Every structure is written in C-alpha cells, then in structure tokens.
Amino acid sequence: MPIDPEEASRKRKIEEHTGPSQGSQKKQQMGDLKDAVTATCVAPVNIAVIKYWGKRDTKLVLPVNSSMSGTLDTKAMRSRTKITASRSIGAHQMTLNGKSVSVTGNKRLMAVIKSLLAMAGDYVVDGKVVIKASEWPEFGLDIVSDNNFPTAAGLASSASGLACFTKCLAKVYQIPDTKLTELTGVARQGSGSACRSLHGGFVAWEMGSKSDGSDSVAKQIVGENHWPEMRVLICVVSKGEKKIGSTSGMQQSVETSPLLKERAANVVPKRMEEMEKAIKAKDFQAFAKLTMCDSNQFHAICLDTDPPLFYMNDTSRDIIDSLNEFNSEETKAAYTYDAGPNACIYLLEKNMEACLAKLVKEFCPKGYSAEDFVYDPMGLSSFGSKQKANGNEGFNYGKLPDSGVKMIIVTKIGAGAEII
C-alpha cells in the first residue's frame, strides 16, 4: 500500500514533538494570537469503591486489577483547565494553582499530548479547513489549571486534573465526543484513575488483557441520575502532600506484597461483579459492605508492603470507630480511604443529617462553628457553609486547623468531565 506523504510527515512530527523551540518560550498575550484555538474544561474527582492499586505495565499505565468508582459533583470539588494553542506561543507552558510547572519534562503530560496528536482532526470554520490535523504539532500550548481542593493530599487531584487536561486538549485538537472511550485510554496514560473521571455516575475501569492497553478503558455502569439519593461526605484530614505518592507506593506493593497478588487474581473479579449488581439494584447494604471491605483490604496491602506504607493516621481510624458506632444497628454509612488519611463516606440522603451531626459533634475543632467546619456549596444539608471564599470557587483552606479533621465536604454523585 502506498504511503501518504502528508500522513507520514504528521507521524514524524508527533514522534519528534517535544514542543516548539525553547528560544521562543516567552509568553505571548493571548489576545494577540491570531491563530489561537482555546477550550476550557472542568472535571470531577472520583472516589473508588473497588480500588486500583498496582500496575502490570508502568509505561502504559495498565493496572493489575479492574476498579470501580463514583464520580463526584463538580459544584463541590473540581479541576479546571484552559488551554490555548497557537504557533505564536512557543514552547508549551503551564501553570498549576498559580505555579509554573514543566510540560516537556512531565512524561505523563507528554504521553497524553502525543496520543491526542495522533487522534487530532482538522479545525474547520464555515466549512473551510483552517488548520489541518497534520499541523497541530506546530502549535505551542498555554495551559492554565487549578483545583479548588488540596492537591496531592489523597483527594484524587491527579485523576481530576489529568481527566480535565485530556478532555480539554481533545476539544482543542478537534477530537469528537464519539471518541470518549478511546479518550479514557489516553487519560489513563496520564494518571490511571483519570480515565474514570471522564464519565459521570458510577464507572468501571476494565483492566483489559491486550499488551498495547487498547482494551484498558473506563465505561459507565450507571449515569449520575441513577441513584439520586446517594450522598458523599469527605472528612479532610490532610491538606498537605503525601510523604509517599501513589505512583511509587503502588509499585512497592506490586514488588513485595503477596496479598496484592491474591487480591488481583481471586478477590477483585468477584467484587466487581457484586458491586455492579448492588449499584444497579440500588442495594445500599451490599454496596456499603463491599466498599468498606475493599478499603480495608487495600490498606492491609499497604501494610503488607515492604517497607510498609502508612496512608491512614489516628484520626482516620477514629472516624472509622465513629462510623462503626453509627452503624451499630444498621449499616447506614460506608467509609472508604484512598492513598491518604481523608475519609470518604457514601450514605443515603435520609441518613446524612444524623451522620453529619455526629461527625460535627465529635470532630469539629474547638473554637470553630459547624458553618466554619462544613463546606456544603449545594445546600444538601442543614449545615451548609456560608463561606464564599475565593470568589465562590471553593472553601478557604487557609483557615483550617492544623490537626484532626479539618473540614467536611458535602457532595453527591455528578457528571463527568465537561467543556464549559
């Protein structure tokens, strides 16, 4: 078959592409860029109920087991990214929460950019091709991203951030929404759990079996309106970065934990089936039991790792004790912990007020009121915070106490990443 010279040139540009010349790195005024293409996206946090922990392929980010999560509403917690592409920008440039970060030095970001360039389409205006798909590698990117919640504190900021980046750049590169499943595979290369944040509702990340990772994608189990009574409380125990990140921690577990191998081979496949069944049937008792058992096993694997990983702390365990007491007669709240000390609590609307009242009574720091302590931007509870910090864009984390539970976020299941 003859080779299309333009397609061959495009592939060569993508392979060689690490951003335009560093000599033209100086930022341009966005308003002066005549060929600029811009998009803005918001993406949600997702909280796993069946945990992802461990890669069988670190380059392609292929997991050792499948996983499942609930997508949280962006009105409470979100990542937001604006990307402008132009030949005039020079080298790719990025700010995250106001701080400059390297793009070309970030392998995860560059893997996403490379994959999206390979999928890019023509930019068409009024029926006329203004930018050919083969020309996108000539465009520098100006990326502005922020989270309205603590970064790298165990609240899945990398998942929401990379999902947001993937969705936003796909829009710039004219990749249609019909390619959403393929985009989850691209987001996965940036941050494994990011693939789940592209969908709303409850989402399964299928581990796949192909060596190229083409079948390791995220698929929606049910939409965000399937279980409208579901609520989520997040007890923020840490607003700082973790001592041991998830990426390095999970690989320590892969290399040293016998329990992880047993979990991946014999426990998770059955739990995935049972969890999907519980969610579709809206069976909270089954859902809660599976959620808590899987969280407990994940942290048991962390302890089974050599050297052991400690993501939970004494406050995390105090919250579990409180919830066990709350559940003494009937299971009404399900805790789960990712790689951090923050408690994520799934519960139904009818039980939320009582649970929230108990948590406020036991964990609200001395000298703070419930309105100081509870952030409820959607008014889902009677404890709704009056705080409108940062231009209505999130809670004022600067005023949080230094120990114990710092705040409780009230939220619910929501939609996936969206262009705004």
C-alpha angles and dihedrals in degrees: 000000000000116000118242104234093211093051091047090051091049093052091048091052091051093049091050096039118118095144131286124301116310087223090074096045096120110117118252125215104262092224091059095058106103095185096043121142114193137186135172126204139180122205133188136235114247124207116209121229091181106038131234110214122155138022128234088194116029096189096053093031096235113170129228090228142016120259142196134209147173118242113227126220114267091220088080105029128012148146117228127198133182118191126189118188122198140146087232097060097078119202118016111271131189141183122197116194089343096309124111114243132182118256102182089045092055110086093193094054092044091051089055093046092049093049093047092048088057090054097041123129136204119283105234126191120184091344094308125113105237097171122022118222089241091060099061094091087065091062122092119215129228107199124189115182136168141170123214090212134053115296120229093003097118096274097114096256093151090054095052092039096052092042088053092048092049095048093044096048091045087058092050091048091050096244108160125238088244086076093063095119091052089047090058087059090052093048088050089064089058097046123347098229091044089084090068094053092065089072130057128223116024116342136193122210105206112212093215127201106235117109093226091056094235092134096045096098140131123252131186115248096188133350127254093264096053096090104023094169092064115111132181129210119194117199105203107214097162131034094176134081120277120257090226116032123222094248096059094034096055093049090053087055093048090053100043114019118093088185091062091057091051091047095050095046104038113011110042099051091059093042092052090056093045093046094050089050092049093049095048090048092043088232101164096183092057092040093051095048093050093045095052095041092052093048090050092050092049091056090044087058089051089056090045089057119100110259093022121246119227113197099148122064138194092281090052090055092045088057090052090051090051092050092046087056091047089051095046095115100024134003104254103152132040121204125204131177127200122195094312141054097265116114119224111196123196115199142146123265093246091061100038100088093053093046093046092049090053093048093047091049094049103035111025105115118245112268094028127103126220088256089056091047104042122064109198108159094169095050093239093149141033088250094069113159118238089205112122097177125166095020095306088304099117148317120308099251091179092078096052120120121253101241144034120013107349099191144334121236117206116208145137143216112297148168129296129251113320138190110235 
